Coordinates of C-alpha atoms in Angstrom, one line a residue:
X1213 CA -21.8 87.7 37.8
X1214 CA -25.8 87.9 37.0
X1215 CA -28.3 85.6 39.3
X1216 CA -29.2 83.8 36.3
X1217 CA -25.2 82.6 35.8
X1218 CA -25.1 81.3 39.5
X1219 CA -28.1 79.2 38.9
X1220 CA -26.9 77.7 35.9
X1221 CA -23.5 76.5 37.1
X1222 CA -25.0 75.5 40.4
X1223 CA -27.4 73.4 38.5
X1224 CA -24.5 72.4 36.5
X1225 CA -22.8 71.3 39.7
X1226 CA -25.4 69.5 41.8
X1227 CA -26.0 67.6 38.3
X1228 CA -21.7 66.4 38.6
X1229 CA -22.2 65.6 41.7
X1230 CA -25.1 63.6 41.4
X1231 CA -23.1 62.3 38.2
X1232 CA -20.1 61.4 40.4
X1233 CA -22.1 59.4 43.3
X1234 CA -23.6 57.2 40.5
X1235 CA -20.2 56.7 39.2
X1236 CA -19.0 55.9 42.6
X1237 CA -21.5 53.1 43.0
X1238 CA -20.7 51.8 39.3
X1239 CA -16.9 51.8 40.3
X1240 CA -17.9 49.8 43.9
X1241 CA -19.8 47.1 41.5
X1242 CA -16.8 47.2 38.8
X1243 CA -14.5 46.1 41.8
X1244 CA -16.7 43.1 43.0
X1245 CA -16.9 42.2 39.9
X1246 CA -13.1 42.4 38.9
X1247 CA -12.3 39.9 42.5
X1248 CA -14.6 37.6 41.2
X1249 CA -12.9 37.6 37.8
X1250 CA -9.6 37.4 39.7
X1251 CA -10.2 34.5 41.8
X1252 CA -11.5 32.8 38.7
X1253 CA -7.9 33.9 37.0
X1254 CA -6.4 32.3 39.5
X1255 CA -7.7 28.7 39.1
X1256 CA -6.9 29.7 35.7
X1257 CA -3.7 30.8 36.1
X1258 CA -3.1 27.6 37.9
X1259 CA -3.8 25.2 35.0
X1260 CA -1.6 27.6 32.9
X1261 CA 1.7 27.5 35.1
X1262 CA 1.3 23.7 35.0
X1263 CA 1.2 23.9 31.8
X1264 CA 3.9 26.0 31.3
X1265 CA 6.0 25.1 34.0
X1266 CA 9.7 24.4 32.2
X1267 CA 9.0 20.4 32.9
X1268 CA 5.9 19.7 32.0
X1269 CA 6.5 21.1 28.5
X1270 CA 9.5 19.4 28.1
X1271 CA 7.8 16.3 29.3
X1272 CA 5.0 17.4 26.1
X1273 CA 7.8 17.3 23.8
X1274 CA 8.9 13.7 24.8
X1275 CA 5.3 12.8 24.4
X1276 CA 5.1 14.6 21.1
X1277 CA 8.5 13.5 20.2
X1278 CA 7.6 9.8 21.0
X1279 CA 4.2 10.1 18.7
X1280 CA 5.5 11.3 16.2
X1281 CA 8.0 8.2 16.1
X1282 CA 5.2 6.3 16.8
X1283 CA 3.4 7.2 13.5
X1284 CA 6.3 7.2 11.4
X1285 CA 6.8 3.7 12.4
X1286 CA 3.5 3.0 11.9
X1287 CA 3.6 4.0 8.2
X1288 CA 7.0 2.4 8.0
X1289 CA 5.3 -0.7 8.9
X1290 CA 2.5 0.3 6.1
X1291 CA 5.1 1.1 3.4
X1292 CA 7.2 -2.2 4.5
X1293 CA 3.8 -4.4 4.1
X1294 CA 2.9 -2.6 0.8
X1295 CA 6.4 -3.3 -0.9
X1296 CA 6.1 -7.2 0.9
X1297 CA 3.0 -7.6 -0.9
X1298 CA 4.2 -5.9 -4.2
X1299 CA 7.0 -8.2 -3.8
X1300 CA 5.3 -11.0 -3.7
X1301 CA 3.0 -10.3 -6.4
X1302 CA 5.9 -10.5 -8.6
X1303 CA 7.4 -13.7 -7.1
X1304 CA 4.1 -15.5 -7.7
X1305 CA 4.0 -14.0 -11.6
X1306 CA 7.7 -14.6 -11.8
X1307 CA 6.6 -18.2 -10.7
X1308 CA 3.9 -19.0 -12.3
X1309 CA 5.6 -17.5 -15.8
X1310 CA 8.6 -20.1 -14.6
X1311 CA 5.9 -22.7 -14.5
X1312 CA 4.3 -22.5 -17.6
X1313 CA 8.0 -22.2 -19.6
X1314 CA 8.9 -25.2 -17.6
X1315 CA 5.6 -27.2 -18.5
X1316 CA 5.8 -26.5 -22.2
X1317 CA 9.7 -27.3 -22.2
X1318 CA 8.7 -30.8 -20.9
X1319 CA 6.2 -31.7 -22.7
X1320 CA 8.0 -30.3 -25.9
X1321 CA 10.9 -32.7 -24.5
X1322 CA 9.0 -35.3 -23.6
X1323 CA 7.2 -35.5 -27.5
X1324 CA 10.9 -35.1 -29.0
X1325 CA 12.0 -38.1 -26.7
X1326 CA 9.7 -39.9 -27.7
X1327 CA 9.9 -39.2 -31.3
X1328 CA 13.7 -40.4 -30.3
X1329 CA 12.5 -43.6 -29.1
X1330 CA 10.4 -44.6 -32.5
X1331 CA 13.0 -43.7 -34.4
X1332 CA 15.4 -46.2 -32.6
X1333 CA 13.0 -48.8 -32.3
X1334 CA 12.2 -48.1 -36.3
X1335 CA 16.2 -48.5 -37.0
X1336 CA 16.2 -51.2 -34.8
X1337 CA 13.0 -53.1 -36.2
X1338 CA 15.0 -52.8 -39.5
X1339 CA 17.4 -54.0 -39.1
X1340 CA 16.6 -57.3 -37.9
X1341 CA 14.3 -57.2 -40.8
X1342 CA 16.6 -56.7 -43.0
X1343 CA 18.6 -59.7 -41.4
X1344 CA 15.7 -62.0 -41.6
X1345 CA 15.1 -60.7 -45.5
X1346 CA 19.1 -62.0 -45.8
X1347 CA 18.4 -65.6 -44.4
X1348 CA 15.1 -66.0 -46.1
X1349 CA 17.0 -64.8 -49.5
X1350 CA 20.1 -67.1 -48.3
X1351 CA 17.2 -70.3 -47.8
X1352 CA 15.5 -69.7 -51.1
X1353 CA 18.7 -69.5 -53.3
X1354 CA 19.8 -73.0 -51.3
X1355 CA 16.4 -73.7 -52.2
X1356 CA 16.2 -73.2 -55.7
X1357 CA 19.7 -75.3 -56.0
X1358 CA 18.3 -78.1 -54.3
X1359 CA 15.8 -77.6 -56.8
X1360 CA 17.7 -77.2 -59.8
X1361 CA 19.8 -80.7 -58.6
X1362 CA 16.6 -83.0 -57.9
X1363 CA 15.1 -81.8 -61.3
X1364 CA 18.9 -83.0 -62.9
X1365 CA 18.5 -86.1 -61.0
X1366 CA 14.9 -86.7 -62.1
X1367 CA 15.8 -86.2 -66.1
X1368 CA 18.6 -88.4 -65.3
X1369 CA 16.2 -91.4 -63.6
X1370 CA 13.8 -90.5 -66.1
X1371 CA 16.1 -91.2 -69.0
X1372 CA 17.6 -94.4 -67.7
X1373 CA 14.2 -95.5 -66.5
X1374 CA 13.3 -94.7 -70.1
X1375 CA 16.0 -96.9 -71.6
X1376 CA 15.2 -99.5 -69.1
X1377 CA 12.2 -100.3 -66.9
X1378 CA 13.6 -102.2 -64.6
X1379 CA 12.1 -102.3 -61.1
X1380 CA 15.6 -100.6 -60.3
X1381 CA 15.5 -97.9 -62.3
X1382 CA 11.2 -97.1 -61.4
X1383 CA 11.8 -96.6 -57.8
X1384 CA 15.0 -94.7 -58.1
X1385 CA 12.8 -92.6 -60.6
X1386 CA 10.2 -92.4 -58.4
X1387 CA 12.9 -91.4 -55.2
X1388 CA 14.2 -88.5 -57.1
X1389 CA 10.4 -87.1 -58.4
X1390 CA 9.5 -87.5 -54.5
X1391 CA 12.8 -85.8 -53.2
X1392 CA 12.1 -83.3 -56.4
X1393 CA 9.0 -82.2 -54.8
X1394 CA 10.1 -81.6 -51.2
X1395 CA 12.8 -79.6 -52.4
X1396 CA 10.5 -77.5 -54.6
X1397 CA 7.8 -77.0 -51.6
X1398 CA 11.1 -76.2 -49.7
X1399 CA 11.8 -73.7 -52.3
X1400 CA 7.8 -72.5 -52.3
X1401 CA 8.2 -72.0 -48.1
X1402 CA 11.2 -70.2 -48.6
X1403 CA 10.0 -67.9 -51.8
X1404 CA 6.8 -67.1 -49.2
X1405 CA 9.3 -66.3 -46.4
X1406 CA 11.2 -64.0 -48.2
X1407 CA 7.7 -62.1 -49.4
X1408 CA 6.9 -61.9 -46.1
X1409 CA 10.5 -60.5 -44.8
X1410 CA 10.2 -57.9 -47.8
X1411 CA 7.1 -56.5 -46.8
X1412 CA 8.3 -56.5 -43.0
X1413 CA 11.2 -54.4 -44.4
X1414 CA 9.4 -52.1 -45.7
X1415 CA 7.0 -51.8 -42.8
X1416 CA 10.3 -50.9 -40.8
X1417 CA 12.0 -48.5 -43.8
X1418 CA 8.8 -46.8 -43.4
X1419 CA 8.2 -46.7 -39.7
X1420 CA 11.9 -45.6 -39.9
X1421 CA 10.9 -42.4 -42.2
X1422 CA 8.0 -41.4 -40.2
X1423 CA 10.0 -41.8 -36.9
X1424 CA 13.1 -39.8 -38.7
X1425 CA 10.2 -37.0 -39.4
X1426 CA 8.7 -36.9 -36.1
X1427 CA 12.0 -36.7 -34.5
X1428 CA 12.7 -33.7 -37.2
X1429 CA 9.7 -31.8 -36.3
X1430 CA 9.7 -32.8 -32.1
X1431 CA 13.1 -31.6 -32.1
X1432 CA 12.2 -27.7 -34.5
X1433 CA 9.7 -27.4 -31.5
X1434 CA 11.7 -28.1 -28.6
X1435 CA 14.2 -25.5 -30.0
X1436 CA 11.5 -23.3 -30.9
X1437 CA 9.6 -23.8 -27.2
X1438 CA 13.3 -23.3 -25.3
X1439 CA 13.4 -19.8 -27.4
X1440 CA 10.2 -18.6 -26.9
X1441 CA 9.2 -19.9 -23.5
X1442 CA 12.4 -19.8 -21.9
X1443 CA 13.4 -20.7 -18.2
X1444 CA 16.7 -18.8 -17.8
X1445 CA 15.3 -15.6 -17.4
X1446 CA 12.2 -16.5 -15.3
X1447 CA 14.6 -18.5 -12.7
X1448 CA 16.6 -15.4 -12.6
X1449 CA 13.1 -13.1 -12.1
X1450 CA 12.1 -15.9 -9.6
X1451 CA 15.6 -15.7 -7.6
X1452 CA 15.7 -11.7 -7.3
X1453 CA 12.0 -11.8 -6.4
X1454 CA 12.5 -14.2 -3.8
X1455 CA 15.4 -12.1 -2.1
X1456 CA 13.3 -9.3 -2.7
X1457 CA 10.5 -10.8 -0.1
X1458 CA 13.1 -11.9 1.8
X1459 CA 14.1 -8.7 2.3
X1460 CA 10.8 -7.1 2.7
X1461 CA 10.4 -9.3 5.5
X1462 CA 13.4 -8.5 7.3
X1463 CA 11.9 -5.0 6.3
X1464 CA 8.7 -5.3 8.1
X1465 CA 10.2 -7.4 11.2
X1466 CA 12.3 -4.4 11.9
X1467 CA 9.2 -1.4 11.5
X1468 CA 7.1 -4.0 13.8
X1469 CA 10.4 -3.6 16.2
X1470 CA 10.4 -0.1 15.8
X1471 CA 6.5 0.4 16.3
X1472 CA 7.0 -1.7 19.9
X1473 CA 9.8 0.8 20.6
X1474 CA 7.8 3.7 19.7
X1475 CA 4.9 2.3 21.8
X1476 CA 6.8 1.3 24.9
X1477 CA 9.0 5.0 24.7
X1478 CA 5.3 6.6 24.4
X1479 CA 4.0 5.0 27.1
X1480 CA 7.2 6.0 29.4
X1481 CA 6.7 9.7 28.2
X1482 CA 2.9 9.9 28.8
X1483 CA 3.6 8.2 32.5
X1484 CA 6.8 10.5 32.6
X1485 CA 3.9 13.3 31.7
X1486 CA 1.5 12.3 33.8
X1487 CA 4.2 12.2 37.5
X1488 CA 5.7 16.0 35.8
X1489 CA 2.5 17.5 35.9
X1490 CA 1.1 15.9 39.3
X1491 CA 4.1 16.8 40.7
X1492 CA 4.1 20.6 39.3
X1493 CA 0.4 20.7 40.6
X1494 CA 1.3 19.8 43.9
X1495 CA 4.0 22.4 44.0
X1496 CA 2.1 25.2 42.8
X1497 CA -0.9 23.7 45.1
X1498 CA 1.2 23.7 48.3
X1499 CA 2.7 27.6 47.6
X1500 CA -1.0 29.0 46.9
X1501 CA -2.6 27.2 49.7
X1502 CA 0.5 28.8 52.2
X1503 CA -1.0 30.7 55.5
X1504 CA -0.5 34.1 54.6
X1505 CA 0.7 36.6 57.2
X1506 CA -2.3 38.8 58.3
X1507 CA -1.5 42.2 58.6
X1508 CA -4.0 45.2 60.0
X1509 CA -4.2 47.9 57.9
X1510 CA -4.9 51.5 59.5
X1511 CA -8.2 53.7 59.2
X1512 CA -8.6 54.3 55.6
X1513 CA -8.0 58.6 55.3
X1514 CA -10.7 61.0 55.6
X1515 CA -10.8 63.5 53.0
X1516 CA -10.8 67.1 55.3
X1517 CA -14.0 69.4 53.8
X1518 CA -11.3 72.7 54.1
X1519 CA -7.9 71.4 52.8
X1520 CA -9.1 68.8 50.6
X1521 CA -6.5 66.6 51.3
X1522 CA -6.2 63.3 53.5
X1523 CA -5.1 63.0 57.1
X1524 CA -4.9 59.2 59.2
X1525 CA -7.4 59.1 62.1
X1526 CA -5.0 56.2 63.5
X1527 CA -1.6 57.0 63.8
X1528 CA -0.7 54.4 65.6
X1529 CA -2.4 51.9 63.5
X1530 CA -0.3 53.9 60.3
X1531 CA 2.7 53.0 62.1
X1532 CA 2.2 49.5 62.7
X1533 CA 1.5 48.5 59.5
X1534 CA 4.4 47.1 56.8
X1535 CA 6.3 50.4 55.6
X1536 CA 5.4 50.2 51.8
X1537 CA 5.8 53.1 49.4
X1538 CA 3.1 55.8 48.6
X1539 CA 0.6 54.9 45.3
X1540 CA -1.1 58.2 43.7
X1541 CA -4.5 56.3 41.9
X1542 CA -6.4 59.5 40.3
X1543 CA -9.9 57.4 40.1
X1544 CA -13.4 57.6 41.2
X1545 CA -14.0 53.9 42.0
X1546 CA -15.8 53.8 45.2
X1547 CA -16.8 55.9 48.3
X1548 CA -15.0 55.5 51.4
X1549 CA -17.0 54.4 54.4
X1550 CA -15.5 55.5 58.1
X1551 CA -12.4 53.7 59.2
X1552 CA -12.2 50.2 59.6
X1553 CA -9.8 47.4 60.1
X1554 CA -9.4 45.6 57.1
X1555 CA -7.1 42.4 56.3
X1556 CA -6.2 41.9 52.8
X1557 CA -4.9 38.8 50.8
X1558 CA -4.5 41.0 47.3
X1559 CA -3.1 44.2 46.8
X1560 CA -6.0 46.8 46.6
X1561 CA -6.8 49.7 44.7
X1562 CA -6.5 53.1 45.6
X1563 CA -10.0 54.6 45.9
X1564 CA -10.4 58.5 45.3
X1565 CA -13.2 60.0 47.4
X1566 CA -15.5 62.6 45.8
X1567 CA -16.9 65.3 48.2
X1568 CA -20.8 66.2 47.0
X1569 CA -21.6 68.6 49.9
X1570 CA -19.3 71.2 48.3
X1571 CA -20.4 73.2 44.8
X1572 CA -16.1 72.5 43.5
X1573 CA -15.5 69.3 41.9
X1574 CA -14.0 66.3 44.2
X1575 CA -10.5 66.6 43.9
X1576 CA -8.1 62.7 43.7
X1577 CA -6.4 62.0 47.4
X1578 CA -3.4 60.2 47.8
X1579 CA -4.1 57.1 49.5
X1580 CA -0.9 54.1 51.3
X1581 CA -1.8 51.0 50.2
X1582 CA -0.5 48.3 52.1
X1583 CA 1.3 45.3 50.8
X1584 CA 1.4 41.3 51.5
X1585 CA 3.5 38.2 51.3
X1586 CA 0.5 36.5 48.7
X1587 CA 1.7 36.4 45.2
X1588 CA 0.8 39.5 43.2
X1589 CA -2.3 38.3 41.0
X1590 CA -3.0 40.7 37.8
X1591 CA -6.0 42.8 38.0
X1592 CA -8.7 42.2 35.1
X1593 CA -9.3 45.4 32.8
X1594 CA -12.4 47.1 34.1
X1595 CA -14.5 46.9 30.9
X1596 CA -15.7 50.1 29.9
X1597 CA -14.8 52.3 32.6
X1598 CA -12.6 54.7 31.2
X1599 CA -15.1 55.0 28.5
X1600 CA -17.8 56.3 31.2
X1601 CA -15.4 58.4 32.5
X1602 CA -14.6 60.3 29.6
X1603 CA -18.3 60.5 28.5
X1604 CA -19.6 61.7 32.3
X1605 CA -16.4 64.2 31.7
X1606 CA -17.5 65.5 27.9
X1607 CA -21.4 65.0 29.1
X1608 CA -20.8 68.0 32.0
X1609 CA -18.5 70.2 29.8
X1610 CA -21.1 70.0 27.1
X1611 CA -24.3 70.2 29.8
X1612 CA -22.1 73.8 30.9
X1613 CA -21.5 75.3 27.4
X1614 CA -25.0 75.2 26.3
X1615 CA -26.2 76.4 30.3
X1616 CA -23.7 79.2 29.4
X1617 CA -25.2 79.5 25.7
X1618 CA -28.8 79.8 27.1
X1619 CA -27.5 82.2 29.4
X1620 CA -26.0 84.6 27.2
X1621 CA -28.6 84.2 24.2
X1622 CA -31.0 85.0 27.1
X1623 CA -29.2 88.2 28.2
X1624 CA -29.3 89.6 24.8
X1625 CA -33.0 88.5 24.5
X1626 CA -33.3 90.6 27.2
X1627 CA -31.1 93.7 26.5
X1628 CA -32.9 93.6 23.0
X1629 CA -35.9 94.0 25.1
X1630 CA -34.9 96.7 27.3

């Protein structure tokens, strides 16, 4: 191997190693980084096993369960109110059609009543005109006789008084003239009487006619007003409207029932909620906040410059400690200081240690980690650092073949030369 070739790869060397104490430090400051992100996981992963403890979600789906009948009663009570009022839009319409129909129907019967009423006071007022016509005909035919005798008995007084004027036969002359003129103005009171008795009759015959018309015509309208404005069909409308509302209200009583059962079975869920997860909180509380057993953990292994492999500077320490089985952890995380005693609440990481005084690449040491009673919390990903890993690997692989390009371009530069 040519001087120049050793200089290259022990540049290339000193350069990974220089490479690998930087990513040493990075890996220290990845792992302070990762315990702060786990004890924030934790108060995390608290919250989260209340909430997904077994009880406290059941006690979510009673609270769920009792919202849900909550709202549904709720718009039960909305739909029940809705058809209420509906319902008693069409009682009032059914009422108010009822009305009218019944207000026409009366008046239409109150007009044909009356129409009634004139017609048998018309018959009536005829008839005892017609009666008096018959008396007042009966006095002026009684009349006329009485008439038609005294003017006999006048021709006869006349004639004898004629054939003899004797005082005798003057005065009984002059009695049956006298009587002859009563009866006549008898006759002439009579003869008025009837006139008047016609002309009543046929007042009456005609307030008898226009009664018999009016009662006609009150009557065509009262049939006509009980067709077209009947009150059959709007009682039945009003009757099924009003059991309608009636039973809209027993509707809406019983949603308003079922929205205080909702509320009260929602209130006992959401208290039920609220004891499940205080109670699951002070559970999980009490467990994380249990003394854990401290344990020593032995002197940390010293990587040997001539074997490269790890030997305990404490043996007795070693022995001591929990028996737990071996973990291989290939990475370059952090240096390792000198042994220490070191107590532990989380499981650690195995930490590889690079050697930088020698020209070969660090070699991965197999390193006991020690276990403890603490609940096993999940390591964060390191973000990242695989990544950097890869690249630092690629970076001296790549940083080597163009050290060994140079080289050998150089070499034949220089065998050109020669």
């Amino acid at each position: 191997m040519s001087k120049a070739l050793k200089i290259v790869m022990g540049i290339t060397m000193l350069t990974g190693g220089i490479m690998a104490q930087k990513m040493t430090v990075h890996a220290a400051e990845s792992n302070t980084r990762t315990g702060q992100a786990v004890r924030m996981n934790g108060t995390v992963s608290l919250a989260s096993q209340v909430e997904n403890n077994p009880a406290v979600k059941a006690a979510h789906y009673q609270v769920t369960q009792a919202v849900q009948a909550l709202t549904m009663a709720t718009t039960a009570v909305k739909t029940a109110m809705s058809d209420l009022q509906a319902a008693q839009t069409t009682l009032d319409a059914a009422n108010k059609t009822l009305a009218k129909n019944q207000k026409i129907q009366t008046h239409m019967g109150v007009l044909k009543q009356a129409a009634t009423d004139r017609h048998v006071k018309a018959t009536k007022a005829l008839d005892e005109q017609l009666a008096t016509k018959k008396t007042s005909q009966t006095a002026v035919t009684t009349a006329q006789a009485a008439v038609t005798k005294s003017q006999a008995a006048v021709q006869v007084a006349q004639s004898n008084f004629d054939k003899d004027n004797s005082a005798a036969n003057k005065v009984t002359l002059q009695t049956t003239q006298e009587k002859l003129k009563t009866v006549q103005e008898t006759l002439t009171a009579a003869q008025a009487n009837l006139d008047k008795t016609n002309e009543h009759v046929m007042m009456a015959e005609e307030e008898l006619a226009n009664a018999k018309i009016e009662v006609s015509g009150t009557s065509r309208d009262f049939q006509m007003a009980q067709r077209d404005y009947d009150i059959v069909q709007p009682q039945a409308a009003v009757n099924q409207a009003k059991a309608a509302v009636t039973a809209k209200l027993q509707r809406v009583a019983g949603t308003q029932d079922q929205i205080v059962t909702a509320q009260r079975e929602l209130s006992q869920a959401q208290a039920g909620l609220t004891t499940v997860r205080a109670r699951t909180l002070a559970t999980l509380t009490a467990a994380a906040e249990k003394p854990m057993t401290e344990k020593t953990v032995g002197e940390r292994p010293v990587v040997s410059h001539s074997t490269g492999t790890s030997t305990s500077t404490n043996q007795s320490a070693a022995s001591q400690a929990t028996p737990a089985k071996p973990t291989l952890n290939q990475s370059s995380s952090a240096s390792v200081p000198t042994a220490q005693r070191v107590v532990t609440t989380q499981p650690r990481q195995a930490t590889t240690v690079l050697r930088t005084t020698s020209p070969a690449m660090a070699k991965p040491v197999t390193q006991q980690t020690v276990p403890t009673t603490a609940t096993k919390t999940a390591m964060l990903p390191q973000t990242g650092e695989q990544t950097n890993r890869v690249l630092t690997v690629l970076g001296f692989v790549l940083l080597a073949a163009t050290s060994l390009f140079g080289f050998s371009k150089q070499q034949r530069r220089h065998k050109t030369t020669d």
